[in-house]
mmCIF file with all atom_site columns, C-alpha atoms in Angstrom:
data_model
loop_
_atom_site.group_PDB
_atom_site.id
_atom_site.type_symbol
_atom_site.label_atom_id
_atom_site.label_alt_id
_atom_site.label_comp_id
_atom_site.label_asym_id
_atom_site.label_entity_id
_atom_site.label_seq_id
_atom_site.pdbx_PDB_ins_code
_atom_site.Cartn_x
_atom_site.Cartn_y
_atom_site.Cartn_z
_atom_site.occupancy
_atom_site.B_iso_or_equiv
_atom_site.pdbx_formal_charge
_atom_site.auth_seq_id
_atom_site.auth_comp_id
_atom_site.auth_asym_id
_atom_site.auth_atom_id
_atom_site.pdbx_PDB_model_num
ATOM 1   C CA . MET K 1 1   ? 38.682 31.283  -10.550 1.00 43.00 ? 1   MET K CA 1
ATOM 2   C CA . ASP K 1 2   ? 42.114 32.526  -11.511 1.00 46.00 ? 2   ASP K CA 1
ATOM 3   C CA . HIS K 1 3   ? 42.633 31.727  -15.198 1.00 49.00 ? 3   HIS K CA 1
ATOM 4   C CA . LEU K 1 4   ? 46.076 33.337  -15.206 1.00 52.00 ? 4   LEU K CA 1
ATOM 5   C CA . GLN K 1 5   ? 47.866 30.803  -13.045 1.00 71.00 ? 5   GLN K CA 1
ATOM 6   C CA . ASP K 1 6   ? 50.864 29.178  -14.699 1.00 88.00 ? 6   ASP K CA 1
ATOM 7   C CA . PRO K 1 7   ? 49.708 25.685  -15.736 1.00 92.00 ? 7   PRO K CA 1
ATOM 8   C CA . ARG K 1 8   ? 53.160 24.178  -15.223 1.00 93.00 ? 8   ARG K CA 1
ATOM 9   C CA . ALA K 1 9   ? 53.364 25.485  -11.647 1.00 95.00 ? 9   ALA K CA 1
ATOM 10  C CA . VAL K 1 10  ? 49.829 24.285  -10.854 1.00 95.00 ? 10  VAL K CA 1
ATOM 11  C CA . ILE K 1 11  ? 50.315 20.809  -12.299 1.00 96.00 ? 11  ILE K CA 1
ATOM 12  C CA . VAL K 1 12  ? 53.773 20.336  -10.763 1.00 96.00 ? 12  VAL K CA 1
ATOM 13  C CA . ALA K 1 13  ? 52.400 21.280  -7.329  1.00 96.00 ? 13  ALA K CA 1
ATOM 14  C CA . MET K 1 14  ? 49.410 18.987  -7.874  1.00 97.00 ? 14  MET K CA 1
ATOM 15  C CA . HIS K 1 15  ? 51.666 16.104  -8.898  1.00 97.00 ? 15  HIS K CA 1
ATOM 16  C CA . HIS K 1 16  ? 53.847 16.584  -5.808  1.00 97.00 ? 16  HIS K CA 1
ATOM 17  C CA . CYS K 1 17  ? 50.727 16.436  -3.614  1.00 97.00 ? 17  CYS K CA 1
ATOM 18  C CA . ALA K 1 18  ? 49.478 13.318  -5.417  1.00 97.00 ? 18  ALA K CA 1
ATOM 19  C CA . THR K 1 19  ? 52.860 11.659  -4.932  1.00 97.00 ? 19  THR K CA 1
ATOM 20  C CA . ARG K 1 20  ? 52.781 12.537  -1.230  1.00 97.00 ? 20  ARG K CA 1
ATOM 21  C CA . ASP K 1 21  ? 49.308 11.044  -0.910  1.00 97.00 ? 21  ASP K CA 1
ATOM 22  C CA . LEU K 1 22  ? 50.431 7.889   -2.729  1.00 97.00 ? 22  LEU K CA 1
ATOM 23  C CA . LEU K 1 23  ? 53.293 7.622   -0.242  1.00 96.00 ? 23  LEU K CA 1
ATOM 24  C CA . GLY K 1 24  ? 50.648 7.633   2.482   1.00 96.00 ? 24  GLY K CA 1
ATOM 25  C CA . LEU K 1 25  ? 48.766 4.855   0.675   1.00 97.00 ? 25  LEU K CA 1
ATOM 26  C CA . MET K 1 26  ? 52.013 2.864   0.477   1.00 96.00 ? 26  MET K CA 1
ATOM 27  C CA . ASP K 1 27  ? 52.341 3.169   4.242   1.00 94.00 ? 27  ASP K CA 1
ATOM 28  C CA . GLY K 1 28  ? 48.820 1.768   4.486   1.00 93.00 ? 28  GLY K CA 1
ATOM 29  C CA . PHE K 1 29  ? 49.752 -1.005  2.068   1.00 95.00 ? 29  PHE K CA 1
ATOM 30  C CA . TYR K 1 30  ? 52.643 -2.025  4.301   1.00 94.00 ? 30  TYR K CA 1
ATOM 31  C CA . SER K 1 31  ? 50.527 -1.702  7.450   1.00 91.00 ? 31  SER K CA 1
ATOM 32  C CA . ASN K 1 32  ? 48.084 -4.236  5.996   1.00 92.00 ? 32  ASN K CA 1
ATOM 33  C CA . LEU K 1 33  ? 50.651 -6.380  4.182   1.00 90.00 ? 33  LEU K CA 1
ATOM 34  C CA . GLU K 1 34  ? 51.394 -8.946  6.856   1.00 87.00 ? 34  GLU K CA 1
ATOM 35  C CA . ASP K 1 35  ? 47.711 -9.430  7.705   1.00 88.00 ? 35  ASP K CA 1
ATOM 36  C CA . GLY K 1 36  ? 47.026 -9.853  3.999   1.00 87.00 ? 36  GLY K CA 1
ATOM 37  C CA . LEU K 1 37  ? 49.763 -12.457 3.601   1.00 88.00 ? 37  LEU K CA 1
ATOM 38  C CA . PHE K 1 38  ? 48.583 -14.280 6.729   1.00 85.00 ? 38  PHE K CA 1
ATOM 39  C CA . GLU K 1 39  ? 45.084 -14.327 5.219   1.00 84.00 ? 39  GLU K CA 1
ATOM 40  C CA . LEU K 1 40  ? 46.385 -15.771 1.946   1.00 80.00 ? 40  LEU K CA 1
ATOM 41  C CA . SER K 1 41  ? 48.471 -18.309 3.822   1.00 80.00 ? 41  SER K CA 1
ATOM 42  C CA . PHE K 1 42  ? 45.453 -19.334 5.893   1.00 82.00 ? 42  PHE K CA 1
ATOM 43  C CA . ARG K 1 43  ? 43.515 -20.152 2.710   1.00 80.00 ? 43  ARG K CA 1
ATOM 44  C CA . THR K 1 44  ? 45.967 -22.814 1.569   1.00 74.00 ? 44  THR K CA 1
ATOM 45  C CA . ARG K 1 45  ? 46.836 -26.228 3.010   1.00 72.00 ? 45  ARG K CA 1
ATOM 46  C CA . SER K 1 46  ? 50.079 -26.481 1.067   1.00 75.00 ? 46  SER K CA 1
ATOM 47  C CA . GLU K 1 47  ? 53.163 -26.331 3.272   1.00 77.00 ? 47  GLU K CA 1
ATOM 48  C CA . ASP K 1 48  ? 55.180 -25.083 0.320   1.00 78.00 ? 48  ASP K CA 1
ATOM 49  C CA . LYS K 1 49  ? 52.800 -22.172 -0.161  1.00 78.00 ? 49  LYS K CA 1
ATOM 50  C CA . HIS K 1 50  ? 52.814 -21.422 3.563   1.00 78.00 ? 50  HIS K CA 1
ATOM 51  C CA . ARG K 1 51  ? 56.581 -21.208 3.396   1.00 83.00 ? 51  ARG K CA 1
ATOM 52  C CA . GLN K 1 52  ? 56.440 -19.035 0.268   1.00 85.00 ? 52  GLN K CA 1
ATOM 53  C CA . TYR K 1 53  ? 54.099 -16.551 1.934   1.00 85.00 ? 53  TYR K CA 1
ATOM 54  C CA . PHE K 1 54  ? 56.303 -16.244 5.010   1.00 86.00 ? 54  PHE K CA 1
ATOM 55  C CA . ASP K 1 55  ? 59.433 -15.911 2.871   1.00 88.00 ? 55  ASP K CA 1
ATOM 56  C CA . LEU K 1 56  ? 57.684 -13.183 0.904   1.00 89.00 ? 56  LEU K CA 1
ATOM 57  C CA . MET K 1 57  ? 56.681 -11.477 4.141   1.00 89.00 ? 57  MET K CA 1
ATOM 58  C CA . ARG K 1 58  ? 60.321 -11.316 5.211   1.00 91.00 ? 58  ARG K CA 1
ATOM 59  C CA . GLN K 1 59  ? 61.422 -10.132 1.770   1.00 92.00 ? 59  GLN K CA 1
ATOM 60  C CA . MET K 1 60  ? 58.825 -7.356  1.716   1.00 92.00 ? 60  MET K CA 1
ATOM 61  C CA . ARG K 1 61  ? 59.777 -6.245  5.225   1.00 92.00 ? 61  ARG K CA 1
ATOM 62  C CA . HIS K 1 62  ? 63.472 -6.224  4.322   1.00 94.00 ? 62  HIS K CA 1
ATOM 63  C CA . SER K 1 63  ? 62.847 -4.373  1.029   1.00 95.00 ? 63  SER K CA 1
ATOM 64  C CA . LYS K 1 64  ? 60.341 -1.818  2.346   1.00 95.00 ? 64  LYS K CA 1
ATOM 65  C CA . SER K 1 65  ? 62.519 1.292   2.221   1.00 95.00 ? 65  SER K CA 1
ATOM 66  C CA . ARG K 1 66  ? 64.021 0.455   -1.172  1.00 96.00 ? 66  ARG K CA 1
ATOM 67  C CA . LEU K 1 67  ? 60.692 -0.513  -2.758  1.00 96.00 ? 67  LEU K CA 1
ATOM 68  C CA . ILE K 1 68  ? 58.954 2.672   -1.631  1.00 96.00 ? 68  ILE K CA 1
ATOM 69  C CA . THR K 1 69  ? 61.911 4.803   -2.758  1.00 96.00 ? 69  THR K CA 1
ATOM 70  C CA . LEU K 1 70  ? 61.919 3.212   -6.219  1.00 97.00 ? 70  LEU K CA 1
ATOM 71  C CA . PHE K 1 71  ? 58.145 3.589   -6.557  1.00 97.00 ? 71  PHE K CA 1
ATOM 72  C CA . ILE K 1 72  ? 58.107 7.240   -5.487  1.00 96.00 ? 72  ILE K CA 1
ATOM 73  C CA . ASP K 1 73  ? 61.111 8.053   -7.683  1.00 96.00 ? 73  ASP K CA 1
ATOM 74  C CA . GLN K 1 74  ? 59.271 6.641   -10.701 1.00 95.00 ? 74  GLN K CA 1
ATOM 75  C CA . LEU K 1 75  ? 56.187 8.675   -9.850  1.00 95.00 ? 75  LEU K CA 1
ATOM 76  C CA . GLN K 1 76  ? 58.259 11.836  -9.517  1.00 94.00 ? 76  GLN K CA 1
ATOM 77  C CA . THR K 1 77  ? 60.001 11.173  -12.831 1.00 93.00 ? 77  THR K CA 1
ATOM 78  C CA . SER K 1 78  ? 56.630 10.739  -14.512 1.00 94.00 ? 78  SER K CA 1
ATOM 79  C CA . MET K 1 79  ? 55.768 14.356  -13.697 1.00 94.00 ? 79  MET K CA 1
ATOM 80  C CA . ARG K 1 80  ? 57.193 15.378  -17.088 1.00 92.00 ? 80  ARG K CA 1
ATOM 81  C CA . ASP K 1 81  ? 54.551 13.223  -18.783 1.00 93.00 ? 81  ASP K CA 1
ATOM 82  C CA . TRP K 1 82  ? 51.947 15.933  -18.099 1.00 95.00 ? 82  TRP K CA 1
ATOM 83  C CA . PHE K 1 83  ? 53.771 18.160  -20.591 1.00 92.00 ? 83  PHE K CA 1
ATOM 84  C CA . ASP K 1 84  ? 56.008 16.007  -22.806 1.00 86.00 ? 84  ASP K CA 1
ATOM 85  C CA . ASP K 1 85  ? 54.696 14.123  -25.845 1.00 75.00 ? 85  ASP K CA 1
ATOM 86  C CA . GLU K 1 86  ? 57.860 11.996  -25.988 1.00 71.00 ? 86  GLU K CA 1
ATOM 87  C CA . ASN K 1 87  ? 57.023 9.848   -22.981 1.00 69.00 ? 87  ASN K CA 1
ATOM 88  C CA . PRO K 1 88  ? 58.973 6.601   -22.452 1.00 71.00 ? 88  PRO K CA 1
ATOM 89  C CA . ALA K 1 89  ? 56.942 3.651   -23.709 1.00 77.00 ? 89  ALA K CA 1
ATOM 90  C CA . MET K 1 90  ? 55.864 0.985   -21.268 1.00 86.00 ? 90  MET K CA 1
ATOM 91  C CA . SER K 1 91  ? 57.154 -2.502  -21.932 1.00 87.00 ? 91  SER K CA 1
ATOM 92  C CA . GLN K 1 92  ? 54.546 -4.675  -23.631 1.00 89.00 ? 92  GLN K CA 1
ATOM 93  C CA . ALA K 1 93  ? 54.534 -7.375  -20.954 1.00 87.00 ? 93  ALA K CA 1
ATOM 94  C CA . GLY K 1 94  ? 54.619 -4.852  -18.113 1.00 90.00 ? 94  GLY K CA 1
ATOM 95  C CA . GLU K 1 95  ? 51.774 -2.825  -19.582 1.00 93.00 ? 95  GLU K CA 1
ATOM 96  C CA . ARG K 1 96  ? 49.647 -5.932  -20.070 1.00 95.00 ? 96  ARG K CA 1
ATOM 97  C CA . GLN K 1 97  ? 50.125 -6.994  -16.444 1.00 96.00 ? 97  GLN K CA 1
ATOM 98  C CA . ALA K 1 98  ? 49.540 -3.447  -15.195 1.00 97.00 ? 98  ALA K CA 1
ATOM 99  C CA . ARG K 1 99  ? 46.290 -3.189  -17.186 1.00 96.00 ? 99  ARG K CA 1
ATOM 100 C CA . ILE K 1 100 ? 44.972 -6.351  -15.563 1.00 97.00 ? 100 ILE K CA 1
ATOM 101 C CA . LEU K 1 101 ? 45.983 -5.114  -12.115 1.00 97.00 ? 101 LEU K CA 1
ATOM 102 C CA . ALA K 1 102 ? 44.491 -1.640  -12.653 1.00 97.00 ? 102 ALA K CA 1
ATOM 103 C CA . GLN K 1 103 ? 41.301 -2.759  -14.403 1.00 97.00 ? 103 GLN K CA 1
ATOM 104 C CA . LYS K 1 104 ? 38.969 -2.549  -11.400 1.00 97.00 ? 104 LYS K CA 1
ATOM 105 C CA . SER K 1 105 ? 40.289 0.798   -10.185 1.00 98.00 ? 105 SER K CA 1
ATOM 106 C CA . ALA K 1 106 ? 40.306 2.309   -13.689 1.00 97.00 ? 106 ALA K CA 1
ATOM 107 C CA . ALA K 1 107 ? 36.656 1.342   -14.203 1.00 97.00 ? 107 ALA K CA 1
ATOM 108 C CA . HIS K 1 108 ? 35.626 2.646   -10.775 1.00 97.00 ? 108 HIS K CA 1
ATOM 109 C CA . TYR K 1 109 ? 37.314 6.034   -11.213 1.00 98.00 ? 109 TYR K CA 1
ATOM 110 C CA . GLN K 1 110 ? 36.629 6.464   -14.933 1.00 97.00 ? 110 GLN K CA 1
ATOM 111 C CA . GLY K 1 111 ? 34.399 9.502   -14.441 1.00 97.00 ? 111 GLY K CA 1
ATOM 112 C CA . ILE K 1 112 ? 36.771 11.595  -12.377 1.00 98.00 ? 112 ILE K CA 1
ATOM 113 C CA . LEU K 1 113 ? 39.787 10.479  -14.443 1.00 98.00 ? 113 LEU K CA 1
ATOM 114 C CA . THR K 1 114 ? 38.053 11.696  -17.594 1.00 97.00 ? 114 THR K CA 1
ATOM 115 C CA . GLN K 1 115 ? 37.437 15.065  -15.951 1.00 97.00 ? 115 GLN K CA 1
ATOM 116 C CA . LEU K 1 116 ? 41.062 15.241  -14.804 1.00 97.00 ? 116 LEU K CA 1
ATOM 117 C CA . ALA K 1 117 ? 42.230 14.523  -18.353 1.00 97.00 ? 117 ALA K CA 1
ATOM 118 C CA . GLU K 1 118 ? 39.960 17.227  -19.762 1.00 97.00 ? 118 GLU K CA 1
ATOM 119 C CA . ARG K 1 119 ? 41.154 19.778  -17.200 1.00 96.00 ? 119 ARG K CA 1
ATOM 120 C CA . SER K 1 120 ? 44.829 18.951  -17.737 1.00 96.00 ? 120 SER K CA 1
ATOM 121 C CA . ASN K 1 121 ? 44.328 19.130  -21.520 1.00 95.00 ? 121 ASN K CA 1
ATOM 122 C CA . PHE K 1 122 ? 42.755 22.561  -21.059 1.00 95.00 ? 122 PHE K CA 1
ATOM 123 C CA . ALA K 1 123 ? 45.826 23.635  -19.080 1.00 94.00 ? 123 ALA K CA 1
ATOM 124 C CA . THR K 1 124 ? 48.526 22.164  -21.317 1.00 93.00 ? 124 THR K CA 1
ATOM 125 C CA . GLY K 1 125 ? 46.913 22.274  -24.766 1.00 92.00 ? 125 GLY K CA 1
ATOM 126 C CA . ARG K 1 126 ? 47.495 18.549  -25.221 1.00 92.00 ? 126 ARG K CA 1
ATOM 127 C CA . ASP K 1 127 ? 45.057 15.727  -25.989 1.00 92.00 ? 127 ASP K CA 1
ATOM 128 C CA . VAL K 1 128 ? 45.697 13.049  -23.354 1.00 91.00 ? 128 VAL K CA 1
ATOM 129 C CA . ASN K 1 129 ? 43.090 10.475  -22.391 1.00 93.00 ? 129 ASN K CA 1
ATOM 130 C CA . ALA K 1 130 ? 42.328 9.284   -18.873 1.00 95.00 ? 130 ALA K CA 1
ATOM 131 C CA . THR K 1 131 ? 44.424 6.115   -19.205 1.00 94.00 ? 131 THR K CA 1
ATOM 132 C CA . GLU K 1 132 ? 47.547 8.086   -20.151 1.00 92.00 ? 132 GLU K CA 1
ATOM 133 C CA . LEU K 1 133 ? 47.517 10.411  -17.137 1.00 96.00 ? 133 LEU K CA 1
ATOM 134 C CA . PRO K 1 134 ? 50.746 10.079  -15.110 1.00 96.00 ? 134 PRO K CA 1
ATOM 135 C CA . ILE K 1 135 ? 48.672 9.247   -12.010 1.00 97.00 ? 135 ILE K CA 1
ATOM 136 C CA . SER K 1 136 ? 46.157 6.930   -13.684 1.00 97.00 ? 136 SER K CA 1
ATOM 137 C CA . PRO K 1 137 ? 45.661 3.488   -12.110 1.00 98.00 ? 137 PRO K CA 1
ATOM 138 C CA . LEU K 1 138 ? 47.473 1.965   -15.088 1.00 97.00 ? 138 LEU K CA 1
ATOM 139 C CA . LYS K 1 139 ? 50.570 4.142   -14.614 1.00 97.00 ? 139 LYS K CA 1
ATOM 140 C CA . VAL K 1 140 ? 50.584 3.718   -10.823 1.00 98.00 ? 140 VAL K CA 1
ATOM 141 C CA . ALA K 1 141 ? 50.317 -0.065  -11.211 1.00 98.00 ? 141 ALA K CA 1
ATOM 142 C CA . TYR K 1 142 ? 53.064 -0.091  -13.844 1.00 97.00 ? 142 TYR K CA 1
ATOM 143 C CA . HIS K 1 143 ? 55.454 1.880   -11.615 1.00 97.00 ? 143 HIS K CA 1
ATOM 144 C CA . PHE K 1 144 ? 54.825 -0.534  -8.743  1.00 97.00 ? 144 PHE K CA 1
ATOM 145 C CA . LEU K 1 145 ? 55.420 -3.608  -10.871 1.00 96.00 ? 145 LEU K CA 1
ATOM 146 C CA . CYS K 1 146 ? 58.622 -2.119  -12.312 1.00 95.00 ? 146 CYS K CA 1
ATOM 147 C CA . SER K 1 147 ? 59.850 -1.368  -8.786  1.00 96.00 ? 147 SER K CA 1
ATOM 148 C CA . CYS K 1 148 ? 59.201 -4.967  -7.716  1.00 95.00 ? 148 CYS K CA 1
ATOM 149 C CA . ARG K 1 149 ? 61.094 -6.303  -10.728 1.00 94.00 ? 149 ARG K CA 1
ATOM 150 C CA . GLU K 1 150 ? 64.007 -3.976  -10.124 1.00 94.00 ? 150 GLU K CA 1
ATOM 151 C CA . LEU K 1 151 ? 64.316 -5.543  -6.677  1.00 93.00 ? 151 LEU K CA 1
ATOM 152 C CA . LYS K 1 152 ? 64.386 -8.999  -8.335  1.00 92.00 ? 152 LYS K CA 1
ATOM 153 C CA . PHE K 1 153 ? 61.124 -10.240 -6.853  1.00 92.00 ? 153 PHE K CA 1
ATOM 154 C CA . ASP K 1 154 ? 60.151 -13.552 -8.429  1.00 90.00 ? 154 ASP K CA 1
ATOM 155 C CA . GLU K 1 155 ? 56.970 -13.688 -10.503 1.00 90.00 ? 155 GLU K CA 1
ATOM 156 C CA . HIS K 1 156 ? 55.003 -15.594 -7.865  1.00 88.00 ? 156 HIS K CA 1
ATOM 157 C CA . GLY K 1 157 ? 55.906 -12.994 -5.260  1.00 91.00 ? 157 GLY K CA 1
ATOM 158 C CA . ILE K 1 158 ? 54.870 -10.168 -7.591  1.00 93.00 ? 158 ILE K CA 1
ATOM 159 C CA . GLU K 1 159 ? 51.528 -11.851 -8.292  1.00 92.00 ? 159 GLU K CA 1
ATOM 160 C CA . VAL K 1 160 ? 50.840 -12.122 -4.562  1.00 91.00 ? 160 VAL K CA 1
ATOM 161 C CA . VAL K 1 161 ? 51.803 -8.575  -3.570  1.00 94.00 ? 161 VAL K CA 1
ATOM 162 C CA . GLN K 1 162 ? 50.100 -7.002  -6.581  1.00 95.00 ? 162 GLN K CA 1
ATOM 163 C CA . GLU K 1 163 ? 46.777 -8.351  -5.341  1.00 91.00 ? 163 GLU K CA 1
ATOM 164 C CA . LEU K 1 164 ? 47.356 -6.570  -2.033  1.00 92.00 ? 164 LEU K CA 1
ATOM 165 C CA . PHE K 1 165 ? 48.622 -3.447  -3.800  1.00 96.00 ? 165 PHE K CA 1
ATOM 166 C CA . GLY K 1 166 ? 45.395 -3.368  -5.784  1.00 96.00 ? 166 GLY K CA 1
ATOM 167 C CA . ARG K 1 167 ? 43.333 -3.651  -2.631  1.00 94.00 ? 167 ARG K CA 1
ATOM 168 C CA . PHE K 1 168 ? 45.182 -1.152  -0.444  1.00 94.00 ? 168 PHE K CA 1
ATOM 169 C CA . VAL K 1 169 ? 46.454 1.374   -3.005  1.00 97.00 ? 169 VAL K CA 1
ATOM 170 C CA . LEU K 1 170 ? 44.679 1.266   -6.373  1.00 98.00 ? 170 LEU K CA 1
ATOM 171 C CA . GLU K 1 171 ? 41.207 0.874   -4.888  1.00 97.00 ? 171 GLU K CA 1
ATOM 172 C CA . ARG K 1 172 ? 41.833 3.812   -2.527  1.00 97.00 ? 172 ARG K CA 1
ATOM 173 C CA . LEU K 1 173 ? 42.859 6.435   -5.074  1.00 98.00 ? 173 LEU K CA 1
ATOM 174 C CA . GLY K 1 174 ? 39.601 8.371   -4.773  1.00 97.00 ? 174 GLY K CA 1
ATOM 175 C CA . SER K 1 175 ? 40.956 10.962  -2.341  1.00 96.00 ? 175 SER K CA 1
ATOM 176 C CA . VAL K 1 176 ? 44.039 11.498  -4.523  1.00 97.00 ? 176 VAL K CA 1
ATOM 177 C CA . TYR K 1 177 ? 41.926 12.147  -7.608  1.00 98.00 ? 177 TYR K CA 1
ATOM 178 C CA . GLY K 1 178 ? 39.468 14.288  -5.664  1.00 97.00 ? 178 GLY K CA 1
ATOM 179 C CA . GLN K 1 179 ? 42.246 16.614  -4.525  1.00 97.00 ? 179 GLN K CA 1
ATOM 180 C CA . CYS K 1 180 ? 43.705 16.833  -8.045  1.00 97.00 ? 180 CYS K CA 1
ATOM 181 C CA . GLN K 1 181 ? 40.264 17.712  -9.358  1.00 97.00 ? 181 GLN K CA 1
ATOM 182 C CA . GLN K 1 182 ? 39.935 20.514  -6.807  1.00 96.00 ? 182 GLN K CA 1
ATOM 183 C CA . ASP K 1 183 ? 43.408 21.879  -7.589  1.00 96.00 ? 183 ASP K CA 1
ATOM 184 C CA . LEU K 1 184 ? 42.798 22.065  -11.340 1.00 96.00 ? 184 LEU K CA 1
ATOM 185 C CA . LYS K 1 185 ? 39.265 23.431  -10.977 1.00 95.00 ? 185 LYS K CA 1
ATOM 186 C CA . LYS K 1 186 ? 40.410 26.113  -8.544  1.00 93.00 ? 186 LYS K CA 1
ATOM 187 C CA . ALA K 1 187 ? 43.091 27.187  -11.030 1.00 94.00 ? 187 ALA K CA 1
ATOM 188 C CA . GLY K 1 188 ? 40.406 27.703  -13.674 1.00 93.00 ? 188 GLY K CA 1
ATOM 189 C CA . TYR K 1 189 ? 41.015 24.671  -15.892 1.00 95.00 ? 189 TYR K CA 1
ATOM 190 C CA . MET K 1 190 ? 37.691 23.414  -17.199 1.00 95.00 ? 190 MET K CA 1
ATOM 191 C CA . THR K 1 191 ? 36.136 20.174  -18.375 1.00 96.00 ? 191 THR K CA 1
ATOM 192 C CA . LEU K 1 192 ? 34.639 19.986  -21.866 1.00 95.00 ? 192 LEU K CA 1
ATOM 193 C CA . LEU K 1 193 ? 31.147 20.376  -20.407 1.00 95.00 ? 193 LEU K CA 1
ATOM 194 C CA . GLU K 1 194 ? 32.163 23.460  -18.443 1.00 93.00 ? 194 GLU K CA 1
ATOM 195 C CA . GLN K 1 195 ? 33.734 24.973  -21.572 1.00 91.00 ? 195 GLN K CA 1
ATOM 196 C CA . ALA K 1 196 ? 30.575 24.272  -23.590 1.00 92.00 ? 196 ALA K CA 1
ATOM 197 C CA . LEU K 1 197 ? 28.340 25.843  -20.926 1.00 92.00 ? 197 LEU K CA 1
ATOM 198 C CA . LEU K 1 198 ? 30.571 28.904  -20.764 1.00 88.00 ? 198 LEU K CA 1
ATOM 199 C CA . GLU K 1 199 ? 30.453 29.304  -24.548 1.00 88.00 ? 199 GLU K CA 1
ATOM 200 C CA . GLN K 1 200 ? 26.675 28.867  -24.529 1.00 87.00 ? 200 GLN K CA 1
ATOM 201 C CA . LYS K 1 201 ? 26.322 31.530  -21.848 1.00 86.00 ? 201 LYS K CA 1
ATOM 202 C CA . ALA K 1 202 ? 28.531 33.922  -23.814 1.00 85.00 ? 202 ALA K CA 1
ATOM 203 C CA . GLU K 1 203 ? 26.441 33.375  -26.970 1.00 82.00 ? 203 GLU K CA 1
ATOM 204 C CA . GLU K 1 204 ? 23.225 34.043  -25.060 1.00 83.00 ? 204 GLU K CA 1
ATOM 205 C CA . GLN K 1 205 ? 24.634 37.312  -23.752 1.00 83.00 ? 205 GLN K CA 1
ATOM 206 C CA . ASP K 1 206 ? 25.607 38.536  -27.242 1.00 70.00 ? 206 ASP K CA 1
#
């Protein structure tokens, strides 16, 4: 392990890689979007809902480039949140909706997110919990919802696409978090357990 690596350089590089991987997941989201909307449309007998799903399909296709750009820009801007205690607050309504959307993913990845938080805290000297990480499911969901609202999607459309976003992005974040874990561990930033074991070993050697 190299304990002398600059934490800012390591975390910035890690965040860039995570953003790149999330861009890949967004491509997967769009690749599965139409099939997902067809599936939802197939479940209903309402002609109005059929029409809404197909209208949404056209809107999502038309807005693809802009939506992805907005989402990635927000993720890139959030890079400063690894280091800055004065982070912009999430809107109350947006945070509530994002928490509901991210709930399943946050529970599934709780273990590795906790380790990521401990390693990043070791690197930066801060005390940030797993939920507050700039790449946590909550933050990723919030950035997506904000991007949809900036494009003036109606609330029904957002509710529909967020279900698919949860399925094809939030529930597939394991590889993103795994790579972040490797990057921080390789740089020498430890979890609380690793720090405790190291201290115990040092005491035994004294």
